[in-house]
PDB file of C-alpha atoms in Angstrom:
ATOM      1  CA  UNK S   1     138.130  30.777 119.357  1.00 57.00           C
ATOM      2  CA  UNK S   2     137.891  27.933 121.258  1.00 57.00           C
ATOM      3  CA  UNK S   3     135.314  27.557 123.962  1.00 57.00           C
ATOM      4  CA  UNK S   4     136.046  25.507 127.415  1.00 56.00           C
ATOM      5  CA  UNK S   5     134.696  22.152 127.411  1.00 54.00           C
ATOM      6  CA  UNK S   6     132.211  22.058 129.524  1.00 58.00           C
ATOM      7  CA  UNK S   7     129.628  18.891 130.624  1.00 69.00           C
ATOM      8  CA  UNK S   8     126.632  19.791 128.650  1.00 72.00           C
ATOM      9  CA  UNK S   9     123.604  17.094 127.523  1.00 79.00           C
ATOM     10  CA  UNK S  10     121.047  16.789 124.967  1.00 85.00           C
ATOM     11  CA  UNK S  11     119.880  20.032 123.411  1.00 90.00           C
ATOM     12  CA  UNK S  12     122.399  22.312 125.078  1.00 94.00           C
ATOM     13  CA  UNK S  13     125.294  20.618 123.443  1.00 95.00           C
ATOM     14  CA  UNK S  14     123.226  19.956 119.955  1.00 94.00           C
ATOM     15  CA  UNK S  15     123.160  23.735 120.421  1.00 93.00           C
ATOM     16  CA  UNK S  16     126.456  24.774 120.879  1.00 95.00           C
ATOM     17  CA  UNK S  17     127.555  22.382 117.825  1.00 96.00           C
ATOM     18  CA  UNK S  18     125.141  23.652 115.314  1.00 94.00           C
ATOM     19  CA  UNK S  19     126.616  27.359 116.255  1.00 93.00           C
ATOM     20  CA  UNK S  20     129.875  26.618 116.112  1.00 95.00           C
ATOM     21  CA  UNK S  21     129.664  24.486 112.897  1.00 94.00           C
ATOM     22  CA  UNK S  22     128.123  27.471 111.753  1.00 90.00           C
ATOM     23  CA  UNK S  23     130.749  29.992 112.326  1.00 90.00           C
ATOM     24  CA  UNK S  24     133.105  27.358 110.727  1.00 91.00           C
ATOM     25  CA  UNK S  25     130.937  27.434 107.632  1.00 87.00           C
ATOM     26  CA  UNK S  26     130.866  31.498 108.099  1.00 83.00           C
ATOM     27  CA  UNK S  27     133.875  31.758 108.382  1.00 86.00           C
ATOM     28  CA  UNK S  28     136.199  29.143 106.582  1.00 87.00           C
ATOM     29  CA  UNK S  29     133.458  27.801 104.211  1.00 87.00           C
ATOM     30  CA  UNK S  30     132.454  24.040 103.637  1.00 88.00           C
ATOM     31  CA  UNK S  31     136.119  23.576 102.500  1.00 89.00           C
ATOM     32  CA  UNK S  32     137.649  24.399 105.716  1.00 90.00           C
ATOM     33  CA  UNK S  33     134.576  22.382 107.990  1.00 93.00           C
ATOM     34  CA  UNK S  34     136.254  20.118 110.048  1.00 95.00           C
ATOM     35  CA  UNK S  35     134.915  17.956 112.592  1.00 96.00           C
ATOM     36  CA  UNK S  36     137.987  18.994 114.995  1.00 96.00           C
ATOM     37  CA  UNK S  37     137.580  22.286 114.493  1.00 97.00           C
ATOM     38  CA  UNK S  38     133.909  22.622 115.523  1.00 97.00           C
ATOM     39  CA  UNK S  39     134.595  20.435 118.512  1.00 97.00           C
ATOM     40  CA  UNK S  40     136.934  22.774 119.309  1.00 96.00           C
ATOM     41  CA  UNK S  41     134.990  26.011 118.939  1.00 96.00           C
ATOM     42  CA  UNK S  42     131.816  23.884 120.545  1.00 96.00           C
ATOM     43  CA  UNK S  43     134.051  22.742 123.526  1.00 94.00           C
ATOM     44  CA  UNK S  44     133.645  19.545 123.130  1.00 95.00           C
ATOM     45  CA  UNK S  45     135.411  16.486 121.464  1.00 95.00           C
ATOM     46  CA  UNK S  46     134.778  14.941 118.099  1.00 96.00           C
ATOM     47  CA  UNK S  47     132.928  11.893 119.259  1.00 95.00           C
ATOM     48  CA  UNK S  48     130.022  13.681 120.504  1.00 95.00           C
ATOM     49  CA  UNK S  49     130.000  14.989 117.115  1.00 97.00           C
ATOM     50  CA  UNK S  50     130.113  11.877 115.730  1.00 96.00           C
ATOM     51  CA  UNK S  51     127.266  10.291 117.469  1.00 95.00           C
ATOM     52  CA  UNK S  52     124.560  12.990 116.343  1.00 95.00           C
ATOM     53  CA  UNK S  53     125.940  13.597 112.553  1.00 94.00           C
ATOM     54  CA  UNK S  54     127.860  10.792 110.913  1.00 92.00           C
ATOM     55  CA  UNK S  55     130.235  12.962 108.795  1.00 90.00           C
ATOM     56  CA  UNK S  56     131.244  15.758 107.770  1.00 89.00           C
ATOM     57  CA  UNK S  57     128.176  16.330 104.782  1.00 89.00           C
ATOM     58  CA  UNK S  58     125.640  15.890 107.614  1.00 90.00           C
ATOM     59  CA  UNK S  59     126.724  18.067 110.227  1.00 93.00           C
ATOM     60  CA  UNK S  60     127.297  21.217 107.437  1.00 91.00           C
ATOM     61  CA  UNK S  61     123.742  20.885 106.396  1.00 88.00           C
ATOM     62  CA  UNK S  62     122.342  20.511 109.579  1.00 89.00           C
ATOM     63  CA  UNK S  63     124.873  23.924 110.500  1.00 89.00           C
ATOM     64  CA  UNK S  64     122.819  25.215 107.424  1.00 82.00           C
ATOM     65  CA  UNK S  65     119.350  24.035 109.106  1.00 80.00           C
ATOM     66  CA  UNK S  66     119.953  25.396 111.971  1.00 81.00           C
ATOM     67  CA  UNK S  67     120.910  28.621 110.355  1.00 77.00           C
ATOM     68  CA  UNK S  68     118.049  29.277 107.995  1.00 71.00           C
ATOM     69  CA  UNK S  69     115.306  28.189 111.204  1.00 65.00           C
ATOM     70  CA  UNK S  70     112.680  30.126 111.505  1.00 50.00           C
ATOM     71  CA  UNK S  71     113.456  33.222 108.690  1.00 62.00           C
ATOM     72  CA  UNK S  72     110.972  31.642 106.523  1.00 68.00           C
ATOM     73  CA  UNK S  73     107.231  32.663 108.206  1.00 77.00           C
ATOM     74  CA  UNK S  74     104.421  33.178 106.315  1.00 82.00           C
ATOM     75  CA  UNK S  75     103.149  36.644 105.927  1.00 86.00           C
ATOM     76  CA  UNK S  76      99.775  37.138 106.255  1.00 86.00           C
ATOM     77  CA  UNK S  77      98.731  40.463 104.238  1.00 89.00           C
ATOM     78  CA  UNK S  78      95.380  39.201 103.455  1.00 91.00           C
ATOM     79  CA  UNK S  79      96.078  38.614 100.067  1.00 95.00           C
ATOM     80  CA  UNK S  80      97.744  35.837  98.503  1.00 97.00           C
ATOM     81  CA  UNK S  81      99.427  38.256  95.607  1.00 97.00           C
ATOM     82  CA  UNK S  82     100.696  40.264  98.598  1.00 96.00           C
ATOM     83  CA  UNK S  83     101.590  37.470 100.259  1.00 96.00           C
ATOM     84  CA  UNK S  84     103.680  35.324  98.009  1.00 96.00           C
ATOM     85  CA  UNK S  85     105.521  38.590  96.713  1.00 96.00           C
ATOM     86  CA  UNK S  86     106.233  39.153 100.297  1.00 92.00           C
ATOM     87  CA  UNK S  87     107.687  35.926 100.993  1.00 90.00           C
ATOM     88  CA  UNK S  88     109.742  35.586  97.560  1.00 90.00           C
ATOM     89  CA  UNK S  89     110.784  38.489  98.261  1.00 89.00           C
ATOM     90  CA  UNK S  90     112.236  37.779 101.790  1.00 84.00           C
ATOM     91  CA  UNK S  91     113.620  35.024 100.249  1.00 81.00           C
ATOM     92  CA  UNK S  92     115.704  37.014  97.637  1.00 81.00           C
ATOM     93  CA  UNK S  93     117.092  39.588 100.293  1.00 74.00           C
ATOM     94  CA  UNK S  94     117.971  36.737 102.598  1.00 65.00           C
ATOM     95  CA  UNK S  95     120.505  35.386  99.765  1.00 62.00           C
ATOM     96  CA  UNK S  96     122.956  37.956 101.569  1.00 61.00           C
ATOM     97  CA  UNK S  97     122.450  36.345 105.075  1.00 69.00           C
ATOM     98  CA  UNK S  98     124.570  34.102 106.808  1.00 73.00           C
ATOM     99  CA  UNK S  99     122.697  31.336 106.263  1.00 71.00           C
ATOM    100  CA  UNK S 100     122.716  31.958 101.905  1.00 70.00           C
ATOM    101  CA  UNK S 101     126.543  32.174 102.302  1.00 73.00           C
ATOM    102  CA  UNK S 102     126.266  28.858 104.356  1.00 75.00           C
ATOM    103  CA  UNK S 103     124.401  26.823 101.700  1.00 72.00           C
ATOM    104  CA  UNK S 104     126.515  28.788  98.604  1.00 71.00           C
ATOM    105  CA  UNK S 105     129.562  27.749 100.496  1.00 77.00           C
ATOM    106  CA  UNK S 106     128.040  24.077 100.997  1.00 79.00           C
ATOM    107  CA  UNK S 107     126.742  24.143  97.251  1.00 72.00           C
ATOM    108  CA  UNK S 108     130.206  24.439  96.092  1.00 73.00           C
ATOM    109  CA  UNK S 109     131.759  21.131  97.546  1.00 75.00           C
ATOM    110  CA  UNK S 110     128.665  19.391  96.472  1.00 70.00           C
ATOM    111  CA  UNK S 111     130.612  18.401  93.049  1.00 70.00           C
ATOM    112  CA  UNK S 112     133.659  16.469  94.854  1.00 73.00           C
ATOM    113  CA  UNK S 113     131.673  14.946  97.620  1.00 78.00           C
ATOM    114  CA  UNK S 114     128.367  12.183  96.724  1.00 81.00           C
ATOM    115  CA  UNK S 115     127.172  12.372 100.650  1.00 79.00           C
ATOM    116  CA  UNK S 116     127.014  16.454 100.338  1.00 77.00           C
ATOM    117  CA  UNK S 117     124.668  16.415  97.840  1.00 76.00           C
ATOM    118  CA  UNK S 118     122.550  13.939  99.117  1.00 78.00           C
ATOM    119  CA  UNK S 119     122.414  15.764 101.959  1.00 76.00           C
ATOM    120  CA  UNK S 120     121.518  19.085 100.493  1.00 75.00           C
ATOM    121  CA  UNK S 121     118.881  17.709  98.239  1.00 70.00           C
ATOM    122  CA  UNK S 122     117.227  16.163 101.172  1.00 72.00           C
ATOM    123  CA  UNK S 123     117.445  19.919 102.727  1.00 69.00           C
ATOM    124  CA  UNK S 124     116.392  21.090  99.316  1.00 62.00           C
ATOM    125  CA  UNK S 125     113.432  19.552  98.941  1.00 59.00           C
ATOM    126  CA  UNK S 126     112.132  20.511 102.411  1.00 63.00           C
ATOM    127  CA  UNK S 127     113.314  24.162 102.473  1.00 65.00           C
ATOM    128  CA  UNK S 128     110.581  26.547 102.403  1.00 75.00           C
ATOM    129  CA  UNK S 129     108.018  24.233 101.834  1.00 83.00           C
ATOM    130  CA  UNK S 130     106.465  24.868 105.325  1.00 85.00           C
ATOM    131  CA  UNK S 131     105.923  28.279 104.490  1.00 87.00           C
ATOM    132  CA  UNK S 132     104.667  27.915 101.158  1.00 92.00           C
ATOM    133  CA  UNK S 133     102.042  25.367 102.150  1.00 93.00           C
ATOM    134  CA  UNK S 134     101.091  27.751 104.926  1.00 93.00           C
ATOM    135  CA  UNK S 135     101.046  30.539 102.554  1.00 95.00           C
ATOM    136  CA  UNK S 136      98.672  28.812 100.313  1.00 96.00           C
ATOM    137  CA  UNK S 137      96.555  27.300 103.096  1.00 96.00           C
ATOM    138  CA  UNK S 138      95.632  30.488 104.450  1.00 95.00           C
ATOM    139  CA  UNK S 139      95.018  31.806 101.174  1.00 97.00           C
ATOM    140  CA  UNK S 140      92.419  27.954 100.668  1.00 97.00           C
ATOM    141  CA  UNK S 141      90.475  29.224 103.425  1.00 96.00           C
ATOM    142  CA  UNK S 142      90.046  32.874 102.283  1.00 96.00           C
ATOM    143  CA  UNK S 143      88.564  30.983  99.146  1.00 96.00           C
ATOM    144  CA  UNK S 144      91.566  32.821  96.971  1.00 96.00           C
ATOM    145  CA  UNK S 145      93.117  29.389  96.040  1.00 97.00           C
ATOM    146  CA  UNK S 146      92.025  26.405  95.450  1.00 97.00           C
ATOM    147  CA  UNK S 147      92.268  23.301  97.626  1.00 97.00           C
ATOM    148  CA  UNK S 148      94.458  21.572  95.319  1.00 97.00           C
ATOM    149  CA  UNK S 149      96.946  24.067  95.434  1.00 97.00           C
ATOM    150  CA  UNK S 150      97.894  23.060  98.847  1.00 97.00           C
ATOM    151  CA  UNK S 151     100.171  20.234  96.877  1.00 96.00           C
ATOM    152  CA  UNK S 152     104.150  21.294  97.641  1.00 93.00           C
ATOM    153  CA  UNK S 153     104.743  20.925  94.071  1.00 92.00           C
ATOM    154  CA  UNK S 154     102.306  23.623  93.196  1.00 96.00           C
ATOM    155  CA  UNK S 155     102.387  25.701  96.601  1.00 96.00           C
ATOM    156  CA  UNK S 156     106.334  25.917  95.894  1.00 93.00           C
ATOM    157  CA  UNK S 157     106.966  26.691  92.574  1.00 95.00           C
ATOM    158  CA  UNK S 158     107.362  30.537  92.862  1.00 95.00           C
ATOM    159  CA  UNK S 159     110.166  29.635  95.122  1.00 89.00           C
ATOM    160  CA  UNK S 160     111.669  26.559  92.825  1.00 88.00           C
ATOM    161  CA  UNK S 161     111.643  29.171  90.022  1.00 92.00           C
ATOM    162  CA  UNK S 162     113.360  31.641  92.548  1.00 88.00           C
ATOM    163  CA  UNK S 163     116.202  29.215  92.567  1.00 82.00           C
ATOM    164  CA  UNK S 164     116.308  28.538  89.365  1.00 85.00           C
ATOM    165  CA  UNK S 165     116.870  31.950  88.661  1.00 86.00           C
ATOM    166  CA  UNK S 166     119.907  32.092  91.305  1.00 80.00           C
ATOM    167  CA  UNK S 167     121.326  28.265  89.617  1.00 75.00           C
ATOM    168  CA  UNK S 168     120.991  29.379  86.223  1.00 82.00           C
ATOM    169  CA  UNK S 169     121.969  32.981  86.310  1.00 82.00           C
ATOM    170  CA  UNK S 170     124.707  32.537  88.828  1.00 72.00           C
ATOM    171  CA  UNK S 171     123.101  35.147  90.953  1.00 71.00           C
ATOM    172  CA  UNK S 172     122.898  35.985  94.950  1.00 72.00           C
ATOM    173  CA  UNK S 173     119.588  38.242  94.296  1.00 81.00           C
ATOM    174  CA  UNK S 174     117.288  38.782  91.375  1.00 87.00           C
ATOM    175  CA  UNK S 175     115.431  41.712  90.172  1.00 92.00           C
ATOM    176  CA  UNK S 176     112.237  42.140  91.431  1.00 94.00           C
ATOM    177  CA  UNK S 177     110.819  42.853  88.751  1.00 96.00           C
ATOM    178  CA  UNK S 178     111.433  38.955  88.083  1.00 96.00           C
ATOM    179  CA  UNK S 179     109.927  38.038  91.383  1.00 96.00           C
ATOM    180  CA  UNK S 180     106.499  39.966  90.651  1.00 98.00           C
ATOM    181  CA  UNK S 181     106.625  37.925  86.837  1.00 98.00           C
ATOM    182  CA  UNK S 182     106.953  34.216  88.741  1.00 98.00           C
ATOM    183  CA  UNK S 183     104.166  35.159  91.361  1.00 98.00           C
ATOM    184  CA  UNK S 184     101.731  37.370  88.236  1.00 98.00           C
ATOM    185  CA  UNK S 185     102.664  34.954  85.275  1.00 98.00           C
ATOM    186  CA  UNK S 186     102.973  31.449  87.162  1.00 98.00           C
ATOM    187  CA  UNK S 187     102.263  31.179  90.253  1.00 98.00           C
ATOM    188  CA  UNK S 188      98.726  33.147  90.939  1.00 98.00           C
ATOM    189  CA  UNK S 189      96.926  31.376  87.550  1.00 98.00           C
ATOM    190  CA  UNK S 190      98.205  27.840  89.091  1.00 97.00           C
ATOM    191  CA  UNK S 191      96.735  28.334  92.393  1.00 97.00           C
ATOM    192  CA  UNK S 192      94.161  30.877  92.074  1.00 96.00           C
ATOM    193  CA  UNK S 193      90.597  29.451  92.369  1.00 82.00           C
TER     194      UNK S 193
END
């Protein structure tokens, strides 16, 4: 459904592309993402498109972005067992959101398309990181971890062994009886102090 182009600016319109780029990707997949169509949902023309995200590739993973924002918080249980299960597993149940369908759809035009996965291993390097790192920060200054464990390599391998469950399995969700092995058998004796 196409939305009446208004004269928006800045942020407004940033918004209204992101959403509509990600109801393309919701609904037609990466396959079906065009740049006319989202200008077209957005209200807008391509060219405004064009001048924030240079192609296709960019704007899906930034639809993706804008998606998974903000789902990824760190609890804060008081305990950094608690808390990394609690995380992983918000992780795993969010593989049915829209935003898991958005990056499954995106993952599988990555083979045909060298920008796309660029793109998404930029996004895949960043994503959940924040959290992590927060996660393991909090868990520093309860003297729980230790203050080398505030490295994103270490702070985010319960969550790069999440995904490679989901890559090598071919799974949306995993048991959870695997997440409470990554967080008892890896992650806790890397990062405990």
């Amino acid at each position: 459904m196409a939305t009446p182009k208004t004269r928006r600016r800045g942020t407004e319109l940033e918004e209204a592309i992101l959403r509509a780029a990600a109801a393309e990707l919701a609904e037609a997949g990466y396959p079906g993402l065009t740049m006319e169509r989202v200008a077209q949902r957005a209200g807008t023309n391509k060219n405004a498109i064009y001048r924030r995200w240079p192609n296709r590739a960019a704007l899906g993973v930034a639809a993706y972005r804008h998606l998974a924002e903000d789902t990824l918080t760190p609890p804060a249980t008081g305990d950094l067992r608690g808390d990394a299960l609690t995380l992983l597993r918000a992780i795993n149940c969010g593989q049915a959101s829209p935003a898991a369908r958005a990056l499954r759809s995106l993952l599988t035009g990555v083979g045909d398309e060298p920008e796309l996965r660029e793109q998404l291993h930029e996004q895949a390097a960043a994503g959940g990181t924040e959290a992590w790192l927060a996660l393991v920060g909090q868990a520093v200054d309860r003297g729980e971890a230790r203050p080398e464990a505030r490295h994103p390599r270490v702070a985010t391998v319960a969550l790069v062994l999440l995904r490679n469950e989901y890559l090598t399995h071919g799974l949306t969700t995993v048991d959870d009886s695997v997440l409470v092995e990554i967080v008892d058998e890896v992650f806790l004796p890397l990062v405990r102090a």
